C-alpha positions as semicolon CSV with decimal commas, in nm:
position;residue;x (nm);y (nm);z (nm)
1;M;-1,169;1,243;-2,224
2;A;-1,381;1,237;-2,540
3;L;-1,388;0,856;-2,531
4;I;-1,504;0,858;-2,169
5;K;-1,781;1,111;-2,236
6;E;-1,904;0,921;-2,539
7;T;-1,902;0,587;-2,354
8;V;-2,097;0,734;-2,063
9;R;-2,349;0,887;-2,304
10;Q;-2,402;0,568;-2,505
11;F;-2,426;0,322;-2,215
12;K;-2,662;0,495;-1,974
13;R;-2,846;0,170;-1,900
14;L;-2,539;-0,009;-1,767
15;S;-2,478;-0,030;-1,396
16;R;-2,194;0,184;-1,267
17;R;-1,963;-0,114;-1,229
18;E;-2,042;-0,237;-1,580
19;L;-1,973;0,112;-1,713
20;F;-1,641;0,135;-1,528
21;A;-1,538;-0,206;-1,664
22;T;-1,633;-0,102;-2,018
23;I;-1,423;0,215;-1,998
24;C;-1,128;0,022;-1,854
25;E;-1,149;-0,221;-2,145
26;N;-1,166;0,056;-2,406
27;L;-0,883;0,276;-2,280
28;P;-0,727;0,014;-2,195
29;W;-0,680;0,075;-1,822
30;K;-0,527;-0,231;-1,659
31;A;-0,288;-0,327;-1,381
32;P;0,038;-0,512;-1,463
33;N;-0,134;-0,843;-1,389
34;G;-0,393;-0,771;-1,658
35;K;-0,685;-0,698;-1,424
36;L;-0,907;-0,397;-1,494
37;K;-0,842;-0,096;-1,269
38;I;-1,210;-0,056;-1,185
39;E;-1,159;0,114;-0,848
40;A;-0,927;0,378;-0,995
41;C;-1,174;0,430;-1,281
42;R;-1,461;0,473;-1,034
43;L;-1,277;0,740;-0,836
44;F;-1,181;0,929;-1,153
45;L;-1,530;0,922;-1,305
46;E;-1,694;1,028;-0,980
47;Q;-1,458;1,327;-0,974
48;L;-1,565;1,412;-1,329
49;E;-1,929;1,385;-1,226
50;A;-1,872;1,610;-0,925
51;S;-1,717;1,867;-1,162
52;G;-2,026;1,854;-1,385
53;L;-1,843;1,706;-1,685
54;I;-2,040;1,379;-1,703
55;E;-2,353;1,223;-1,555
56;L;-2,315;0,865;-1,430
57;P;-2,596;0,611;-1,392
58;P;-2,773;0,639;-1,055
59;K;-2,626;0,444;-0,769
60;K;-2,806;0,129;-0,664
61;N;-2,878;0,089;-0,294
62;P;-2,654;-0,192;-0,171
63;P;-2,817;-0,471;0,027
64;K;-2,797;-0,425;0,400
65;R;-2,547;-0,653;0,566
66;N;-2,515;-0,741;0,929
67;V;-2,148;-0,671;0,977
68;K;-2,018;-0,826;1,295
69;K;-1,788;-0,593;1,481
70;V;-1,452;-0,756;1,545
71;A;-1,254;-0,678;1,859
72;P;-0,878;-0,617;1,824
73;L;-0,622;-0,854;1,962
74;P;-0,582;-0,808;2,337
75;C;-0,275;-0,629;2,467
76;I;-0,014;-0,874;2,586
77;S;0,300;-0,831;2,791
78;R;0,603;-0,993;2,631
79;E;0,955;-0,899;2,730
80;G;1,301;-1,047;2,706
81;P;1,568;-1,114;2,442
82;L;1,468;-1,189;2,084
83;K;1,618;-1,539;2,100
84;Q;1,352;-1,629;2,355
85;Y;1,083;-1,582;2,086
86;L;1,257;-1,738;1,788
87;P;1,175;-1,853;1,533
88;V;0,989;-1,540;1,425
89;T;0,802;-1,544;1,094
90;V;0,628;-1,278;0,887
91;D;0,322;-1,432;0,720
92;P;0,049;-1,307;0,482
93;V;-0,283;-1,259;0,660
94;P;-0,545;-1,518;0,554
95;L;-0,873;-1,377;0,426
96;K;-1,067;-1,495;0,731
97;E;-0,825;-1,310;0,963
98;Q;-0,831;-0,979;0,778
99;P;-1,113;-0,829;0,994
100;L;-0,905;-0,908;1,303
101;W;-0,595;-0,752;1,142
102;N;-0,796;-0,441;1,046
103;A;-0,941;-0,400;1,395
104;T;-0,602;-0,448;1,560
105;M;-0,428;-0,196;1,336
106;A;-0,710;0,057;1,380
107;A;-0,702;0,020;1,758
108;Y;-0,330;0,041;1,823
109;H;-0,152;0,223;1,540
110;P;-0,105;0,600;1,604
111;L;-0,231;0,679;1,250
112;G;-0,528;0,445;1,273
113;Y;-0,628;0,244;0,969
114;R;-0,832;0,290;0,652
115;Q;-0,893;0,020;0,395
116;P;-0,638;0,067;0,114
117;F;-0,737;0,047;-0,251
118;G;-0,514;-0,089;-0,521
119;A;-0,235;-0,337;-0,464
120;H;-0,162;-0,412;-0,098
121;Q;-0,051;-0,694;0,131
122;R;-0,110;-0,746;0,502
123;Y;0,126;-0,947;0,726
124;W;0,126;-1,084;1,078
125;I;0,447;-1,102;1,279
126;H;0,442;-1,440;1,456
127;S;0,653;-1,593;1,729
128;R;0,672;-1,972;1,694
129;A;0,885;-2,045;1,998
130;E;0,844;-2,387;2,156
131;G;0,573;-2,486;1,908
132;R;0,332;-2,208;2,009
133;V;0,211;-1,951;1,752
134;E;0,164;-1,603;1,891
135;I;0,102;-1,269;1,715
136;L;0,348;-0,996;1,812
137;G;0,277;-0,735;1,545
138;A;0,152;-0,651;1,198
139;L;0,267;-0,489;0,873
140;L;0,098;-0,337;0,568
141;F;0,253;-0,272;0,228
142;A;0,062;-0,073;-0,033
143;A;0,113;0,133;-0,348
144;A;0,395;0,387;-0,351
145;A;0,347;0,757;-0,290
146;R;0,262;0,945;-0,610
147;K;0,501;1,238;-0,594
148;V;0,797;1,275;-0,357
149;A;1,065;1,518;-0,473
150;V;1,342;1,371;-0,259
151;R;1,272;1,021;-0,394
152;E;1,257;1,130;-0,757
153;S;1,586;1,319;-0,715
154;W;1,756;1,024;-0,544
155;I;1,649;0,778;-0,812
156;G;1,723;1,023;-1,092
157;W;1,369;1,002;-1,233
158;T;1,220;1,220;-1,501
159;A;0,846;1,288;-1,476
160;V;0,784;1,030;-1,750
161;E;0,993;0,763;-1,578
162;C;0,815;0,832;-1,248
163;K;0,472;0,768;-1,403
164;R;0,602;0,467;-1,595
165;F;0,780;0,277;-1,318
166;R;0,629;0,395;-0,989
167;Y;0,429;0,074;-0,954
168;R;0,759;-0,113;-0,901
169;I;0,796;0,062;-0,564
170;I;0,577;-0,036;-0,268
171;N;0,523;0,150;0,056
172;N;0,539;0,013;0,410
173;S;0,242;0,226;0,516
174;R;0,176;0,063;0,854
175;F;0,408;-0,113;1,100
176;L;0,282;-0,218;1,442
177;I;0,440;-0,397;1,733
178;L;0,158;-0,478;1,974
179;P;0,139;-0,269;2,293
180;G;0,314;-0,448;2,578
181;V;0,561;-0,626;2,347
182;Q;0,907;-0,507;2,451
183;I;1,147;-0,731;2,261
184;P;1,471;-0,561;2,151
185;H;1,553;-0,602;1,779
186;L;1,214;-0,760;1,697
187;A;1,112;-0,475;1,465
188;S;1,431;-0,477;1,258
189;H;1,425;-0,858;1,247
190;A;1,068;-0,851;1,111
191;L;1,168;-0,596;0,845
192;A;1,452;-0,820;0,733
193;L;1,221;-1,121;0,712
194;V;0,953;-0,944;0,508
195;A;1,213;-0,805;0,266
196;R;1,316;-1,162;0,182
197;R;0,969;-1,276;0,085
198;I;0,769;-0,976;-0,037
199;R;0,880;-0,996;-0,401
200;A;0,751;-1,351;-0,430
201;D;0,428;-1,266;-0,245
202;W;0,362;-0,966;-0,469
203;Q;0,444;-1,165;-0,783
204;K;0,200;-1,439;-0,680
205;R;-0,080;-1,198;-0,600
206;Y;-0,039;-0,925;-0,862
207;G;0,173;-1,074;-1,139
208;Y;0,482;-0,856;-1,102
209;A;0,765;-0,811;-0,852
210;P;0,860;-0,480;-0,684
211;V;1,223;-0,369;-0,680
212;L;1,224;-0,104;-0,406
213;L;1,055;-0,052;-0,068
214;E;0,982;0,290;0,081
215;T;0,840;0,429;0,404
216;F;0,797;0,758;0,591
217;V;0,889;0,832;0,952
218;T;0,749;1,133;1,136
219;P;0,989;1,308;1,379
220;P;1,069;1,294;1,664
221;H;1,093;0,927;1,562
222;Q;1,416;0,864;1,374
223;G;1,343;0,529;1,211
224;T;1,577;0,334;1,437
225;C;1,438;-0,008;1,339
226;Y;1,461;0,079;0,967
227;R;1,821;0,190;1,006
228;A;1,900;-0,131;1,194
229;A;1,747;-0,331;0,906
230;N;1,973;-0,146;0,656
231;W;1,708;0,084;0,512
232;Q;1,858;0,411;0,386
233;C;1,731;0,755;0,484
234;I;1,737;0,963;0,165
235;G;1,608;1,293;0,304
236;E;1,294;1,477;0,407
237;T;0,960;1,523;0,235
238;A;0,812;1,864;0,164
239;G;0,535;1,785;0,412
240;L;0,246;1,865;0,176
241;G;0,064;1,536;0,228
242;R;-0,177;1,360;-0,004
243;E;-0,389;1,666;-0,090
244;P;-0,178;1,983;-0,058
245;R;-0,466;2,216;-0,151
246;R;-0,678;2,090;0,137
247;Q;-0,401;2,080;0,395
248;K;-0,454;2,292;0,702
249;G;-0,192;2,407;0,950
250;S;0,183;2,361;0,928
251;P;0,333;2,107;0,686
252;V;0,434;1,776;0,846
253;V;0,787;1,701;0,726
254;R;0,879;1,333;0,737
255;L;1,194;1,132;0,689
256;M;1,193;0,901;0,387
257;F;1,359;0,559;0,398
258;V;1,412;0,317;0,110
259;Y;1,530;-0,043;0,077
260;P;1,634;-0,196;-0,259
261;L;1,508;-0,551;-0,314
262;V;1,736;-0,628;-0,609
263;R;2,088;-0,524;-0,699
264;E;1,985;-0,374;-1,035
265;W;1,692;-0,174;-0,895
266;R;1,799;0,156;-1,052
267;E;1,829;0,002;-1,399
268;E;1,477;-0,141;-1,366
269;L;1,329;0,191;-1,250
270;C;1,504;0,393;-1,520
271;A;1,488;0,148;-1,813
272;P;1,445;0,315;-2,153
273;A;1,170;0,076;-2,266
274;P;0,825;0,127;-2,109
275;V;0,679;-0,127;-1,871
276;A;0,309;-0,187;-1,937
277;G;0,065;-0,083;-1,671
278;K;0,091;0,050;-1,319
279;C;-0,098;0,014;-0,995
280;D;-0,308;0,271;-0,811
281;E;-0,107;0,509;-0,602
282;F;-0,168;0,767;-0,330
283;D;0,004;1,099;-0,277
284;A;0,275;1,149;-0,018
């Protein structure tokens, strides 16, 4: 904390982003791929400023941009056996298609969609039957939940191991089959396909490979597609959410599912030697 206060005091003429980068370099505060964790630093320093502990440089007014509103994919009606739509592929979303992915997820997913920060990867679920490419759904994987008692107990984590290795777990935070698509076994098939490729995709993009997938299912849903794809239900969450102090109403208890990506996943998550760096996380 003293280093942060002194850096803020000495470099008042820097822009906010330059200041965040300087602090990340000095701590050092980096992701496993070596990139500075500027977004996490920004959030932390703005919390310190809100608490009156530091005073950041004034914000600069960003240039106005004419952001074109993107319509979501139209609802389509697709029914029949899975074999009718094979081959199915799960593919990373190209940069130019990300606004369409965002709009589609926001329009049709029950939880809506907010832009994630930190490590994340979007996917389309494509049907490539008879040479035609058609989108049937979408997936999002992001940083693992920060604290989940049932997960820590199942892994056998200490508090130190949880902080050290949590970045090796990634969360399937959104899973959408487009409205009107009624194809039995499509969801579990897509989960199996993404599990085969996500380690390589994550390694290419962020410089490290995850070893465990996780997700949460809110009752009355029972996670049927996850069970069919061999994900394991390890218990229920406490239902406190991301910010327990701000939570209103009754706790929302959810089922937690996990899927190991490597045979030695427990050894990698409980290794005695530290693994440098970790990615930004959110609370569960």
